Amino acid sequence: MPSADPPPEPDDRPHPSGPRAAGGRRERAAVLCGLAGWVPPRIVTNDELSQRLDTSDEWIRTRTGIGQRHFVEPGQATSDLAVEAGRRALESAGIAQVDALVVATTTPDRSCPATAPLVAHRLGLTGAAAFDVSAVCTGFVYGLASAAGLITAGVATRVLLIGADTYSAIVDPDDRTNAIIFGDGAGAVVLRAGHSEEPGAIGHFDLGSDGAGEELIIVAAGGSRQRSTPGEVSRADRHFAMQGKAVYRHAITRMSASARASLTAADWKVDEVDHFVPHQANQRILRAVADDLGLPPERCVSNVESVGNTGAASIPLALADAAARKVIEPGDRVLLTAFGGGLTWGSCLLSWPTLAPRTPSAPTTVTPVSAPAEEGGPHAS
Ligand code: UT7
C-alpha cells in the first residue's frame, strides 16, 4: 500500500544520472532522500587482534589499509544493527512510514525467515512489504536496484533500504586472514518516488554475476547443499572462507568494468565523477580500481581504515560519513561500485541531493585512498 506521505517536491534543476527516456523525457525514478550509518560501539584495534593472532598492526595496515573495525557485543545480531541504521535513515528523511523495507545482508539473524520483516516490525513499519537481498558485498547495490525497481514499477512510493552485516558471527576468530578484514555495521537509505532529472535520482545500474566463482567466497555448510548436522561439519566449513588472492584480482577487474559500464550508459566521462564510492573491501583494491579508471585518489571515498570491510553496509556507511563531513555536497556526481561473493558486482550513478545524513554512533574518518597499489594483485608470496 502506498504511504499517505505528501508527494515529492518538484525540482527543476537539470540532473544527468536518472534513467531517461528517448528524447530526454522525464521518467518516474527513485530519488535518495534519507541516509544514515551505524556501527556498534565496540572498537577492535589491530593491536587487540595481534594479541591473540599471529599478525601485526603493520601487516594489516600495509596489506589492507585497515586500522580498526567494530564488533557487536555477544547476543547482538544483524537486525539490531539494521534497526539502528534504519531508524536514523527515517529521521534523516523526515518520515515515519515506508511502503517497503529491503535488507541487504549475508548474515541474516536466521536462515528462515528473512530478517527484513522483523526489522520492519521493530521500526513500526506497519504492514510494509519486507524482504532480504543476498548478494554478499554487492548487496547494497543490488538492494538499491531492487528498491528503485519497486518505485519505478509503481509498487511503492517510499522504500527503506538497509545494508547490514555482522561478519563477526561467521568469520572464524582464529582465522588471521579473514579476522583482520571484516567488521560489523549497518547503513541505510530512504528512496522516494520522484523524476529522473532531479538531484538524487538513481540510475544507470550495471549488475552482474559469475557463479563459476562460488567457492572463492563461501560459507560451505548450513544451507541445503551441506547441512549442519552436529558433529559432521568441520570448523572450516561452518565459517566464512575466502581465496584472498583470486578475490583481490576479480574485485579489481569486475569493479572497474562495472563502473565503466554505468558511466558509458549515462554518457558520463570518468573525469566528470566527483566522488567514487566503492565497496570498502580493502584500501589497495580501492586504489587499484581508482587507478584503473583514471580517477585521482582524492575522488575515491574511503573509510576502510576506521571500519574495515562491513559487507553490505560498507557503501552506505561511507556515504553517510562523507556526506556528514561535507566531502560529498549537493550537486556532486557520485559513482557507486561494489563487488562480492557469488561472484557478484554492480554499479550505479546519482547526482547528490540536499540531505541531512545521520552519522555512525562512533566517529569514523573519511580519507582519500592513499596507499600505493601494487601491480599484479596482492602481495606475491
Ligand atoms: O569484499 C571482498 C573482500 N575481499 C577482500 O578484500 C580480500 C582480497 N584479498 C586481499 O586483500 C588479500 O589477499 C589478503 C589481505 C586477504 C591477504 O593478502 P595476501 O598478500 O594475498 O596474503 P596471502 O594470503 O598470500 O599470504 C601471504 C603471507 C602468508 O604467509 P606465507 O605463506 O608467505 O608464509 C600468509 O600466511 O601472509 C600470511 N598472512 C598473514 N600474516 C600476518 C596471512 N594473513 C596474515 C595476517 N598477518 N593477518
Coordinates of C-alpha atoms and ligand atoms in Angstrom, one line a residue:
M1 CA 0.0 0.0 0.0
P2 CA 1.5 3.4 -0.9
S3 CA 2.0 5.6 2.2
A4 CA -0.1 8.7 2.8
D5 CA 3.0 11.0 3.0
P6 CA 2.8 14.1 0.7
P7 CA 4.1 13.7 -2.9
P8 CA 7.7 14.7 -3.5
E9 CA 8.6 18.4 -4.1
P10 CA 9.2 19.2 -7.8
D11 CA 12.8 20.1 -8.6
D12 CA 13.6 21.6 -11.9
R13 CA 17.4 21.6 -11.7
P14 CA 18.9 19.6 -14.5
H15 CA 20.1 16.2 -13.4
P16 CA 22.0 13.8 -15.6
S17 CA 22.1 10.5 -13.7
G18 CA 18.5 9.2 -13.5
P19 CA 17.0 6.9 -16.1
R20 CA 16.0 8.9 -19.2
A21 CA 13.5 8.1 -21.9
A22 CA 14.4 8.8 -25.5
G23 CA 14.3 12.5 -26.3
G24 CA 15.2 13.4 -22.7
R25 CA 11.7 12.9 -21.4
R26 CA 11.4 12.7 -17.6
E27 CA 10.6 9.4 -16.1
R28 CA 9.4 8.2 -12.7
A29 CA 12.6 7.5 -10.7
A30 CA 13.8 6.6 -7.2
V31 CA 15.3 9.6 -5.5
L32 CA 17.6 9.4 -2.5
C33 CA 16.1 11.4 0.4
G34 CA 17.5 9.9 3.6
L35 CA 20.8 8.4 4.7
A36 CA 22.4 7.1 7.9
G37 CA 25.1 4.8 9.2
W38 CA 25.5 3.0 12.4
V39 CA 28.4 0.9 13.9
P40 CA 28.3 -0.9 17.2
P41 CA 30.4 1.0 19.9
R42 CA 33.0 -1.8 20.5
I43 CA 36.2 -1.0 18.6
V44 CA 38.6 -3.8 17.9
T45 CA 42.0 -2.4 17.0
N46 CA 44.7 -4.2 15.0
D47 CA 46.8 -4.3 18.2
E48 CA 44.0 -6.1 20.0
L49 CA 43.8 -8.7 17.3
S50 CA 47.6 -9.1 17.3
Q51 CA 47.5 -10.1 21.0
R52 CA 45.8 -13.4 20.1
L53 CA 46.6 -13.9 16.4
D54 CA 50.0 -14.2 14.7
T55 CA 49.7 -10.8 12.9
S56 CA 50.6 -7.2 13.5
D57 CA 49.2 -3.7 13.0
E58 CA 51.9 -3.1 10.4
W59 CA 51.0 -6.2 8.4
I60 CA 47.3 -5.4 8.5
R61 CA 47.7 -1.7 7.5
T62 CA 50.1 -2.5 4.7
R63 CA 48.0 -5.3 3.2
T64 CA 44.6 -3.8 3.7
G65 CA 44.7 -0.2 5.0
I66 CA 42.5 -1.2 7.9
G67 CA 43.3 0.2 11.3
Q68 CA 40.3 -0.9 13.3
R69 CA 36.8 -2.4 13.0
H70 CA 33.7 -2.5 15.1
F71 CA 32.2 -5.7 16.6
V72 CA 28.8 -6.3 18.1
E73 CA 28.5 -7.5 21.7
P74 CA 27.7 -11.1 22.3
G75 CA 23.9 -11.6 21.7
Q76 CA 23.6 -8.8 19.2
A77 CA 22.6 -9.7 15.7
T78 CA 22.2 -8.1 12.2
S79 CA 18.6 -6.9 12.9
D80 CA 19.9 -5.0 15.9
L81 CA 22.3 -3.1 13.6
A82 CA 19.7 -2.7 10.9
V83 CA 17.2 -1.2 13.3
E84 CA 19.7 1.4 14.5
A85 CA 20.6 2.5 11.0
G86 CA 17.0 2.3 9.7
R87 CA 15.7 4.5 12.4
R88 CA 18.3 7.1 11.7
A89 CA 17.7 7.0 8.0
L90 CA 13.9 7.5 8.5
E91 CA 14.8 10.5 10.7
S92 CA 17.1 11.8 8.1
A93 CA 14.3 11.6 5.5
G94 CA 11.8 13.1 8.0
I95 CA 9.3 10.3 7.5
A96 CA 7.9 7.6 9.8
Q97 CA 6.4 5.1 7.3
V98 CA 7.5 3.5 4.0
D99 CA 5.8 1.0 1.7
A100 CA 8.7 -1.4 1.6
L101 CA 11.8 -2.4 3.5
V102 CA 14.7 -4.2 1.9
V103 CA 17.6 -5.6 4.0
A104 CA 20.7 -6.5 2.2
T105 CA 22.8 -8.9 4.2
T106 CA 25.0 -12.0 4.2
T107 CA 24.5 -12.5 7.9
P108 CA 20.7 -12.7 8.4
D109 CA 19.5 -13.3 12.0
R110 CA 18.3 -16.8 10.9
S111 CA 18.2 -18.9 7.8
C112 CA 14.5 -18.6 7.9
P113 CA 12.6 -16.3 8.0
A114 CA 14.2 -13.2 6.3
T115 CA 15.5 -10.5 8.6
A116 CA 13.6 -7.6 7.0
P117 CA 10.1 -8.4 8.4
L118 CA 11.5 -8.4 11.9
V119 CA 13.3 -5.1 11.3
A120 CA 10.1 -3.6 9.8
H121 CA 8.2 -4.7 12.9
R122 CA 10.8 -3.2 15.3
L123 CA 10.8 0.1 13.3
G124 CA 7.0 0.3 13.5
L125 CA 6.6 0.0 9.7
T126 CA 3.2 -1.5 9.9
G127 CA 2.3 -3.7 7.0
A128 CA 5.2 -2.7 4.9
A129 CA 6.5 -5.2 2.3
A130 CA 9.8 -6.6 3.7
F131 CA 12.4 -8.9 2.2
D132 CA 16.1 -9.6 2.2
V133 CA 18.6 -9.4 -0.7
S134 CA 21.5 -11.7 -0.7
A135 CA 24.4 -10.6 -2.9
V136 CA 27.2 -10.6 -0.3
C137 CA 29.3 -7.4 -0.5
T138 CA 27.4 -6.3 -3.6
G139 CA 24.2 -6.5 -1.6
F140 CA 23.7 -2.8 -1.2
V141 CA 23.9 -2.0 -4.9
Y142 CA 21.6 -5.0 -5.7
G143 CA 19.3 -3.7 -2.9
L144 CA 19.3 -0.2 -4.5
A145 CA 18.3 -1.7 -7.8
S146 CA 15.5 -3.7 -6.1
A147 CA 14.2 -0.8 -4.1
A148 CA 14.4 1.6 -7.1
G149 CA 12.6 -1.0 -9.2
L150 CA 9.7 -1.1 -6.7
I151 CA 9.4 2.6 -7.1
T152 CA 9.7 2.9 -10.8
A153 CA 7.2 0.0 -11.3
G154 CA 4.7 1.9 -9.2
V155 CA 4.6 -0.8 -6.5
A156 CA 5.9 1.6 -3.8
T157 CA 6.3 5.4 -3.2
R158 CA 8.9 5.2 -0.4
V159 CA 11.3 2.4 0.3
L160 CA 13.8 2.0 3.2
L161 CA 17.0 0.0 2.2
I162 CA 19.3 -1.2 4.9
G163 CA 22.7 -2.8 4.3
A164 CA 23.7 -4.6 7.5
D165 CA 26.2 -7.3 8.3
T166 CA 27.6 -9.0 11.4
Y167 CA 30.7 -10.6 10.0
S168 CA 32.0 -11.3 13.5
A169 CA 29.3 -14.0 13.6
I170 CA 30.6 -16.0 10.6
V171 CA 34.3 -15.3 10.5
D172 CA 36.4 -17.7 12.5
P173 CA 38.1 -15.5 15.1
D174 CA 41.2 -17.7 14.8
D175 CA 41.5 -17.2 11.0
R176 CA 44.1 -14.5 10.8
T177 CA 43.5 -13.8 7.1
N178 CA 39.8 -13.0 7.4
A179 CA 39.5 -11.9 11.0
I180 CA 41.6 -8.8 10.3
I181 CA 39.4 -7.7 7.3
F182 CA 35.8 -7.7 8.4
G183 CA 33.8 -5.6 10.8
D184 CA 30.1 -5.2 11.8
G185 CA 27.9 -2.3 10.8
A186 CA 24.8 -1.0 9.0
G187 CA 24.0 1.8 6.7
A188 CA 20.6 2.8 5.3
V189 CA 19.0 5.0 2.7
V190 CA 15.4 6.1 2.1
L191 CA 14.3 6.4 -1.5
R192 CA 11.1 8.2 -2.7
A193 CA 9.3 8.5 -5.9
G194 CA 10.5 11.4 -8.0
H195 CA 11.6 12.1 -11.5
S196 CA 14.7 11.2 -13.4
E197 CA 16.0 14.7 -13.9
E198 CA 16.2 15.8 -10.2
P199 CA 19.2 15.5 -7.9
G200 CA 19.2 12.2 -6.0
A201 CA 17.7 10.2 -8.9
I202 CA 19.4 6.8 -9.0
G203 CA 20.1 5.3 -12.3
H204 CA 22.2 3.6 -14.9
F205 CA 22.6 0.4 -13.0
D206 CA 25.1 -2.2 -14.1
L207 CA 24.6 -5.6 -12.3
G208 CA 26.3 -8.9 -13.0
S209 CA 27.3 -12.2 -11.6
D210 CA 29.5 -15.3 -12.3
G211 CA 28.6 -18.3 -10.3
A212 CA 31.6 -20.2 -11.5
G213 CA 33.4 -18.3 -8.7
E214 CA 31.1 -19.7 -6.0
E215 CA 33.9 -21.2 -4.0
L216 CA 36.1 -18.1 -3.9
I217 CA 33.9 -16.6 -1.1
I218 CA 31.9 -19.1 0.8
V219 CA 30.3 -20.4 4.0
A220 CA 30.2 -24.0 2.9
A221 CA 27.8 -25.6 5.5
G222 CA 24.4 -24.6 6.8
G223 CA 22.4 -24.5 3.6
S224 CA 20.6 -27.2 1.7
R225 CA 23.8 -28.4 -0.1
Q226 CA 25.8 -29.2 3.1
R227 CA 23.6 -29.4 6.1
S228 CA 24.8 -28.5 9.6
T229 CA 24.4 -31.9 11.2
P230 CA 26.1 -31.7 14.6
G231 CA 29.4 -33.5 14.7
E232 CA 29.6 -33.8 10.9
V233 CA 30.5 -30.3 9.9
S234 CA 34.1 -29.2 10.2
R235 CA 35.1 -25.9 11.8
A236 CA 36.3 -24.6 8.5
D237 CA 33.0 -25.4 6.7
R238 CA 31.0 -23.6 9.4
H239 CA 32.9 -20.4 8.9
F240 CA 33.5 -17.8 6.2
A241 CA 36.3 -18.7 3.8
M242 CA 37.9 -16.6 1.1
Q243 CA 40.6 -17.2 -1.5
G244 CA 42.2 -13.9 -0.9
K245 CA 44.5 -13.6 -3.9
A246 CA 41.9 -14.6 -6.5
V247 CA 39.2 -12.4 -4.9
Y248 CA 41.6 -9.5 -5.0
R249 CA 42.1 -9.8 -8.7
H250 CA 38.5 -10.4 -9.5
A251 CA 37.5 -7.4 -7.4
I252 CA 39.7 -5.0 -9.4
T253 CA 38.7 -6.3 -12.8
R254 CA 35.0 -6.6 -12.1
M255 CA 34.6 -3.3 -10.3
S256 CA 36.5 -1.4 -13.0
A257 CA 34.4 -3.0 -15.8
S258 CA 31.1 -2.4 -13.9
A259 CA 32.0 1.2 -13.1
R260 CA 32.8 1.8 -16.8
A261 CA 29.5 0.2 -17.9
S262 CA 27.5 2.6 -15.7
L263 CA 29.4 5.6 -16.9
T264 CA 29.0 4.6 -20.5
A265 CA 25.3 4.1 -20.1
A266 CA 24.9 7.6 -18.6
D267 CA 27.3 9.1 -21.1
W268 CA 29.5 10.4 -18.2
K269 CA 33.2 10.8 -18.6
V270 CA 35.4 9.5 -15.8
D271 CA 36.7 13.0 -15.1
E272 CA 33.1 14.1 -14.5
V273 CA 32.8 11.9 -11.5
D274 CA 33.3 14.0 -8.3
H275 CA 33.3 11.0 -5.9
F276 CA 33.8 7.3 -6.5
V277 CA 32.3 5.4 -3.5
P278 CA 33.3 1.8 -3.9
H279 CA 32.6 -1.2 -1.6
Q280 CA 35.2 -0.7 1.1
A281 CA 36.9 -4.1 0.5
N282 CA 40.5 -3.1 1.2
Q283 CA 42.5 0.1 0.6
R284 CA 44.7 -1.5 -2.0
I285 CA 41.7 -2.7 -4.0
L286 CA 40.2 0.7 -3.9
R287 CA 43.4 2.4 -5.0
A288 CA 43.8 -0.1 -7.8
V289 CA 40.3 0.4 -9.2
A290 CA 40.6 4.2 -9.0
D291 CA 43.9 4.0 -10.8
D292 CA 42.4 1.6 -13.4
L293 CA 39.5 4.1 -14.0
G294 CA 41.9 7.0 -14.2
L295 CA 40.4 8.7 -11.1
P296 CA 42.6 10.8 -8.9
P297 CA 42.9 9.3 -5.4
E298 CA 41.2 12.2 -3.7
R299 CA 38.0 11.4 -5.6
C300 CA 37.8 8.0 -4.1
V301 CA 35.9 7.9 -0.8
S302 CA 37.4 5.5 1.8
N303 CA 36.6 4.9 5.4
V304 CA 38.0 1.3 5.5
E305 CA 40.7 2.5 7.9
S306 CA 38.1 3.1 10.6
V307 CA 35.5 0.3 10.0
G308 CA 37.1 -2.4 7.9
N309 CA 35.1 -4.3 5.4
T310 CA 31.5 -4.2 6.6
G311 CA 30.0 -6.1 3.6
A312 CA 26.6 -4.8 2.5
A313 CA 26.9 -1.9 5.0
S314 CA 30.1 -0.5 3.5
I315 CA 28.8 1.8 0.8
P316 CA 26.0 3.5 2.8
L317 CA 28.4 3.8 5.8
A318 CA 31.0 5.5 3.6
L319 CA 28.3 7.7 2.0
A320 CA 27.0 8.8 5.4
D321 CA 30.4 9.6 6.7
A322 CA 31.4 11.5 3.5
A323 CA 28.1 13.5 3.3
A324 CA 28.1 14.3 7.0
R325 CA 31.7 15.7 6.7
K326 CA 30.7 17.6 3.5
V327 CA 33.2 15.7 1.5
I328 CA 30.2 14.9 -0.8
E329 CA 28.0 18.0 -1.4
P330 CA 24.7 18.7 -3.2
G331 CA 25.2 18.6 -6.9
D332 CA 28.3 16.4 -6.9
R333 CA 28.3 13.4 -9.3
V334 CA 28.7 10.1 -7.5
L335 CA 29.6 6.7 -8.8
L336 CA 28.9 3.6 -6.6
T337 CA 30.5 0.3 -7.3
A338 CA 30.6 -3.0 -5.5
F339 CA 32.0 -6.5 -5.8
G340 CA 31.3 -9.5 -3.6
G341 CA 30.8 -13.2 -3.3
G342 CA 28.8 -15.1 -5.8
L343 CA 30.6 -13.7 -7.6
T344 CA 28.5 -10.5 -8.0
W345 CA 29.2 -6.9 -8.9
G346 CA 27.3 -3.8 -9.6
S347 CA 27.4 0.0 -10.1
C348 CA 25.1 2.9 -10.4
L349 CA 25.2 6.7 -10.5
L350 CA 23.5 9.7 -8.9
S351 CA 23.8 13.4 -8.6
W352 CA 23.9 14.2 -4.8
P353 CA 20.7 15.7 -3.4
T354 CA 20.3 18.0 -0.4
L355 CA 20.3 15.6 2.6
A356 CA 20.6 15.6 6.4
P357 CA 22.6 12.4 6.9
R358 CA 22.9 10.7 10.3
T359 CA 26.4 9.5 11.1
P360 CA 27.6 6.4 12.8
S361 CA 27.4 6.4 16.6
A362 CA 31.2 6.2 16.8
P363 CA 33.0 8.7 14.6
T364 CA 34.8 7.3 11.6
T365 CA 37.3 9.1 9.4
V366 CA 36.9 9.6 5.7
T367 CA 40.2 9.6 3.9
P368 CA 41.1 9.6 0.3
V369 CA 42.8 6.4 -0.9
S370 CA 46.5 7.0 -0.4
A371 CA 48.2 3.6 -0.1
P372 CA 50.2 2.7 -3.1
A373 CA 48.7 0.0 -5.3
E374 CA 50.9 -3.0 -6.2
E375 CA 50.8 -4.3 -9.7
G376 CA 49.5 -7.7 -10.4
G377 CA 47.4 -8.2 -7.3
P378 CA 48.1 -8.8 -3.7
H379 CA 51.4 -9.4 -2.2
A380 CA 53.2 -12.1 -4.1
S381 CA 54.2 -14.9 -1.8
Ligands
UT7_1 O1 34.5 -8.0 -0.4 C1 35.6 -8.7 -0.9 C2 36.6 -8.6 0.1 N1 37.8 -9.3 -0.1 C3 39.0 -8.8 0.0 O2 39.1 -7.6 0.1 C4 40.1 -9.7 0.0 C5 41.1 -9.5 -1.1 N2 42.3 -10.1 -0.8 C6 43.2 -9.5 0.0 O3 43.1 -8.3 0.4 C7 44.5 -10.2 0.3 O4 44.5 -11.4 -0.5 C8 44.6 -10.5 1.8 C9 44.8 -9.2 2.6 C10 43.4 -11.3 2.3 C11 45.8 -11.4 2.0 O5 46.9 -10.7 1.5 P1 47.9 -11.5 0.6 O6 49.0 -10.6 0.2 O7 47.2 -12.1 -0.5 O8 48.5 -12.6 1.5 P2 48.5 -14.2 1.3 O9 47.2 -14.8 1.7 O10 49.1 -14.6 0.0 O11 49.5 -14.6 2.4 C12 50.9 -14.1 2.4 C13 51.5 -14.5 3.7 C14 51.3 -15.9 4.0 O12 52.4 -16.4 4.7 P3 53.5 -17.3 3.9 O13 52.7 -18.5 3.4 O14 54.0 -16.4 2.8 O15 54.5 -17.6 5.0 C15 50.1 -15.8 5.0 O16 50.1 -16.9 5.9 O17 50.9 -13.7 4.7 C16 50.4 -14.6 5.7 N3 49.3 -14.0 6.3 C17 49.4 -13.1 7.4 N4 50.5 -12.7 8.0 C18 50.3 -11.8 9.1 C19 48.0 -14.1 6.0 N5 47.3 -13.3 6.8 C20 48.1 -12.8 7.7 C21 48.0 -11.9 8.8 N6 49.0 -11.4 9.4 N7 46.7 -11.4 9.2

